[in-house]
mmCIF file of C-alpha atoms in Angstrom:
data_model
loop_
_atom_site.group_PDB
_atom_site.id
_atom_site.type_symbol
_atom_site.label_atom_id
_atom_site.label_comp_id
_atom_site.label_asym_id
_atom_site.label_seq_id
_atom_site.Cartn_x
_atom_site.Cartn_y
_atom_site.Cartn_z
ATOM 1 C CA UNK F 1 -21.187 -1.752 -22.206
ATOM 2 C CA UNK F 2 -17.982 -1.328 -23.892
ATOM 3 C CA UNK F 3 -16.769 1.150 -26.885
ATOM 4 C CA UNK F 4 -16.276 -0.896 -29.793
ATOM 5 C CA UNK F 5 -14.666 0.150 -33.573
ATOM 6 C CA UNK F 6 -16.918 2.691 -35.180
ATOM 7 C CA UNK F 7 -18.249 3.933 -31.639
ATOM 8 C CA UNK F 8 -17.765 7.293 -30.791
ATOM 9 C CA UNK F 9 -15.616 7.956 -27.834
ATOM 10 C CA UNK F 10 -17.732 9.302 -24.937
ATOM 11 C CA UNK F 11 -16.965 12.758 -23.107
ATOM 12 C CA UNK F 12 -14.881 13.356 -20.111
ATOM 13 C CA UNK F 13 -12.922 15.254 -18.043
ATOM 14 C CA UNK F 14 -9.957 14.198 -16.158
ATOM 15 C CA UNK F 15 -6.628 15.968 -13.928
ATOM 16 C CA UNK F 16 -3.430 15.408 -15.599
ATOM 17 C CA UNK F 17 -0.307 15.502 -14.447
ATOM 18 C CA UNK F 18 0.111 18.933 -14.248
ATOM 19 C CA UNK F 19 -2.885 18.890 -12.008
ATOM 20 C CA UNK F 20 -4.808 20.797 -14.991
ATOM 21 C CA UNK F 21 -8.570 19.701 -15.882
ATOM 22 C CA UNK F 22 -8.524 17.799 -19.247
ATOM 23 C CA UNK F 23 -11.341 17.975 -21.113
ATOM 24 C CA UNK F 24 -11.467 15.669 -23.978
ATOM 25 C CA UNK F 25 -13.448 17.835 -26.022
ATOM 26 C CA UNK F 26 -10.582 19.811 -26.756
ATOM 27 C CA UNK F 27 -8.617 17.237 -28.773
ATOM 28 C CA UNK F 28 -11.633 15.108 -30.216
ATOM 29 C CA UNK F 29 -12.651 15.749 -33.398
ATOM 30 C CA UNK F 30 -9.805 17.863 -34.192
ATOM 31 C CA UNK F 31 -7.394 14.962 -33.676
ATOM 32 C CA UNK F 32 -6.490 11.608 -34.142
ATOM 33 C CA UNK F 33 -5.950 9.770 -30.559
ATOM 34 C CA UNK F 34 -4.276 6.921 -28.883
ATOM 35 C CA UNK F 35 -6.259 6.345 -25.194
ATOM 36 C CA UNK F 36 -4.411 3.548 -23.200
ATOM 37 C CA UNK F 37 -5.494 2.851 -19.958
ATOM 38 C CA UNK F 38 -3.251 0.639 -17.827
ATOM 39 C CA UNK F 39 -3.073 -0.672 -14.227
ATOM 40 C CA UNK F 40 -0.650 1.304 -12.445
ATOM 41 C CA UNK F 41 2.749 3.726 -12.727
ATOM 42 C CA UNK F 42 6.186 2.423 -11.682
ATOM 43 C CA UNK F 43 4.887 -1.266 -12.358
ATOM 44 C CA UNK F 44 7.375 -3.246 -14.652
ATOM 45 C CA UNK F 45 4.779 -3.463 -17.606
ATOM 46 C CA UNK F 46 3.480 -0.157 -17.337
ATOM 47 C CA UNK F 47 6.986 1.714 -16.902
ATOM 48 C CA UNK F 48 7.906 -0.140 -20.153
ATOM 49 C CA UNK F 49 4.412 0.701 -22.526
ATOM 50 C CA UNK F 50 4.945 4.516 -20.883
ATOM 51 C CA UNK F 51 8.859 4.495 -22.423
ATOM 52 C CA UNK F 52 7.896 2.628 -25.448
ATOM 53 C CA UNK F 53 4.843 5.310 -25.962
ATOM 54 C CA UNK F 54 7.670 8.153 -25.108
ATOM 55 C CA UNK F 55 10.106 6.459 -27.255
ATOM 56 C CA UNK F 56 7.917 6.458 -30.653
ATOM 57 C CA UNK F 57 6.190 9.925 -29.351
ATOM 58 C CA UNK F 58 7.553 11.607 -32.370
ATOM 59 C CA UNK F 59 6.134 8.903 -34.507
ATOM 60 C CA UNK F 60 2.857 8.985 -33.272
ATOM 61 C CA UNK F 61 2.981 13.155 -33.552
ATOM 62 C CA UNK F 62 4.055 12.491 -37.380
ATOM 63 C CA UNK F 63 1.024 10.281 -38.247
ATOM 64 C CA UNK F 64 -0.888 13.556 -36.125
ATOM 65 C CA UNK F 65 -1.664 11.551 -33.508
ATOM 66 C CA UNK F 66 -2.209 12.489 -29.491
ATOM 67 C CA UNK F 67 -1.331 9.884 -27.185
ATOM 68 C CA UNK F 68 -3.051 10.253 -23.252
ATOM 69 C CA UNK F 69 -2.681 6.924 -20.943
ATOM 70 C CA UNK F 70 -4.757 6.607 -17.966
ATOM 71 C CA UNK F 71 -4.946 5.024 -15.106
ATOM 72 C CA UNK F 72 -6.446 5.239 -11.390
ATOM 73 C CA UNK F 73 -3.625 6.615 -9.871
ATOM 74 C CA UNK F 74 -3.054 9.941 -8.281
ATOM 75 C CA UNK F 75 -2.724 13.638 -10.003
ATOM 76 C CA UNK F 76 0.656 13.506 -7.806
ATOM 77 C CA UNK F 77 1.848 9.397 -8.781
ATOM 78 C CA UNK F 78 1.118 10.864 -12.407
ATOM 79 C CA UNK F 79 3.286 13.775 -11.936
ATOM 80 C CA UNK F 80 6.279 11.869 -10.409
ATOM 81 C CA UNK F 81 5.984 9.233 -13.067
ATOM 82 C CA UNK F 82 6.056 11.418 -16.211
ATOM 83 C CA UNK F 83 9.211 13.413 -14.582
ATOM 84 C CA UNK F 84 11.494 10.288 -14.035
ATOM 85 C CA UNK F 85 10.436 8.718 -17.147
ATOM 86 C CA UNK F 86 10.559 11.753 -18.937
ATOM 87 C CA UNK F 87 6.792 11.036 -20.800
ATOM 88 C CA UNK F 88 6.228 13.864 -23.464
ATOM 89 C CA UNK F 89 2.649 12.977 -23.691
ATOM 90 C CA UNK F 90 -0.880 13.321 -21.055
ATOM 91 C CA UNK F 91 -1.174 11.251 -18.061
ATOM 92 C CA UNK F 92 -4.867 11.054 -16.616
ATOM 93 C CA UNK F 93 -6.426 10.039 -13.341
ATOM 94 C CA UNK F 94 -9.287 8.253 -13.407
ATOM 95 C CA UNK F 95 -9.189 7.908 -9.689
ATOM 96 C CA UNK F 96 -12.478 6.548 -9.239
ATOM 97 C CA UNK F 97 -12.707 4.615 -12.554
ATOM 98 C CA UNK F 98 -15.476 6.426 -14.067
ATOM 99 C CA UNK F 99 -14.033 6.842 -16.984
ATOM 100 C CA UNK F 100 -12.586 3.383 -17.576
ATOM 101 C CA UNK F 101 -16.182 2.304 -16.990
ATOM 102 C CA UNK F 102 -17.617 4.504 -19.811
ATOM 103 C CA UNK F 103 -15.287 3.204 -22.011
ATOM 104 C CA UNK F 104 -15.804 -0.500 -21.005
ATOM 105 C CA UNK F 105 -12.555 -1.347 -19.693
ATOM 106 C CA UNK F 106 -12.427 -4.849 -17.766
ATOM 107 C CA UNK F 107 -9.944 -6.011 -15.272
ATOM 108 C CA UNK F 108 -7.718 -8.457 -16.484
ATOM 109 C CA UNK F 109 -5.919 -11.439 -14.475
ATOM 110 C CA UNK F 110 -9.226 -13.431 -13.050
ATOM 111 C CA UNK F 111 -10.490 -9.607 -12.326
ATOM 112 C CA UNK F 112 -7.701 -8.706 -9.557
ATOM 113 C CA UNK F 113 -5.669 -6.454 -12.414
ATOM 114 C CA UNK F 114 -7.014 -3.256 -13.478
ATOM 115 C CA UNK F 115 -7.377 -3.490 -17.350
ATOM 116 C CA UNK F 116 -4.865 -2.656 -20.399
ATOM 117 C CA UNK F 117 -6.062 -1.388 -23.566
ATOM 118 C CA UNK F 118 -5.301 0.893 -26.148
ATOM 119 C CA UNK F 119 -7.952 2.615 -28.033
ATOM 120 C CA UNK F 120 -7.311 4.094 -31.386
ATOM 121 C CA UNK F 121 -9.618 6.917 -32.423
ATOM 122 C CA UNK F 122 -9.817 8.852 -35.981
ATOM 123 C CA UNK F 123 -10.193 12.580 -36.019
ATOM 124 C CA UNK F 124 -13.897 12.312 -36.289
ATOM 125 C CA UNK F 125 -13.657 11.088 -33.010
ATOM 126 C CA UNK F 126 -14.712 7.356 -34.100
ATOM 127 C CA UNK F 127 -12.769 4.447 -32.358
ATOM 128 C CA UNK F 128 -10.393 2.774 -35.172
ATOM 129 C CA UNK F 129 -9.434 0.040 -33.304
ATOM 130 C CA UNK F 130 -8.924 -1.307 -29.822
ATOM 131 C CA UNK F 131 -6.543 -4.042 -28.448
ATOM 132 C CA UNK F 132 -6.425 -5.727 -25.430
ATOM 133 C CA UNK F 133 -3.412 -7.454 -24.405
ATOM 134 C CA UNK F 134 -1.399 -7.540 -21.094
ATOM 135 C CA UNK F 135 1.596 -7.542 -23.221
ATOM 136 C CA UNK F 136 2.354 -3.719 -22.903
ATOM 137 C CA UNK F 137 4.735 -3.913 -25.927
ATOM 138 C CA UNK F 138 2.614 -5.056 -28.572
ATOM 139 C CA UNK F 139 -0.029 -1.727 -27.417
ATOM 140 C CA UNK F 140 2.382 0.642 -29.201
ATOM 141 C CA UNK F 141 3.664 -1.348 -32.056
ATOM 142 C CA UNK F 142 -0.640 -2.041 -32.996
ATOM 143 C CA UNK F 143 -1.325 1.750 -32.103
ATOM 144 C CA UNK F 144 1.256 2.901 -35.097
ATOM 145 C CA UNK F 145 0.336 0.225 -37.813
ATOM 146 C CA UNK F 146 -3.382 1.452 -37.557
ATOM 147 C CA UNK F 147 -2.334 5.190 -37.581
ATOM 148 C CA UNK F 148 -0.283 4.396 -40.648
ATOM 149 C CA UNK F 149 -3.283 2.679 -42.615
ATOM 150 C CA UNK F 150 -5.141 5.427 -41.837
ATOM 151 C CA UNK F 151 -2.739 8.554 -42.789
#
């Protein structure tokens, strides 16, 4: 089953970076939100979408938006990545993937890539949009045009 536009985003909780317990409940509904999941820190693609996320941050905080990425890897991988790449924004790990199943997230590459998409939710907590594309750069430039029909 995957979250589709008009869903509502299911509930979870999740470490970040800062090895606190996220609980999504806290920002939905009260927020709008851009969820990406991606495949894995350090990576070439995912080092750029983190930067290009970090790089518009103040854009994405001016349309009221929070952004959170997640992935699989580690509390600690998180940690390291967001402090040499300088991310303003919440890093997740899904370690075991439960929550990239809830929201439907498929592997990519014949199924040996863990899955890239960005889902844009309103502040009622309703998905806006979602894109798929392995092309990290076109994630953030998609994420902002929706925010700004929406504002």
């Amino acid at each position: 089953m995957s979250i589709t536009i008009g869903d509502t985003i299911p509930d979870f909780k999740l470490t970040d970076q800062n090895g606190n317990e996220f609980d999504i409940k806290s920002v939905k509904g009260k927020k709008k939100l851009v969820i990406y999941f991606y495949p894995k820190n350090f990576t070439p693609g995912c080092t750029k979408e983190a930067c290009s996320f970090r790089d518009s941050y103040k854009d994405f905080e001016a349309l009221g938006a929070t952004v959170i990425g997640i992935s699989a890897d580690s509390k600690n991988s998180h940690e390291r990545f967001a402090k040499k790449y300088n991310l303003p924004f919440i890093l997740l790990s899904d370690e075991n993937g439960k929550v990239k199943r809830k929201f439907g997230v498929k592997n990519d590459l014949f199924g040996l890539l863990p899955g890239r998409e960005t889902y844009i939710v309103g502040q009622d907590g309703r998905v806006l949009y979602v894109f798929n594309s392995m092309n990290a750069s076109r994630h953030i430039k998609k994420a902002l045009d929706v925010l700004k029909e929406t504002y």
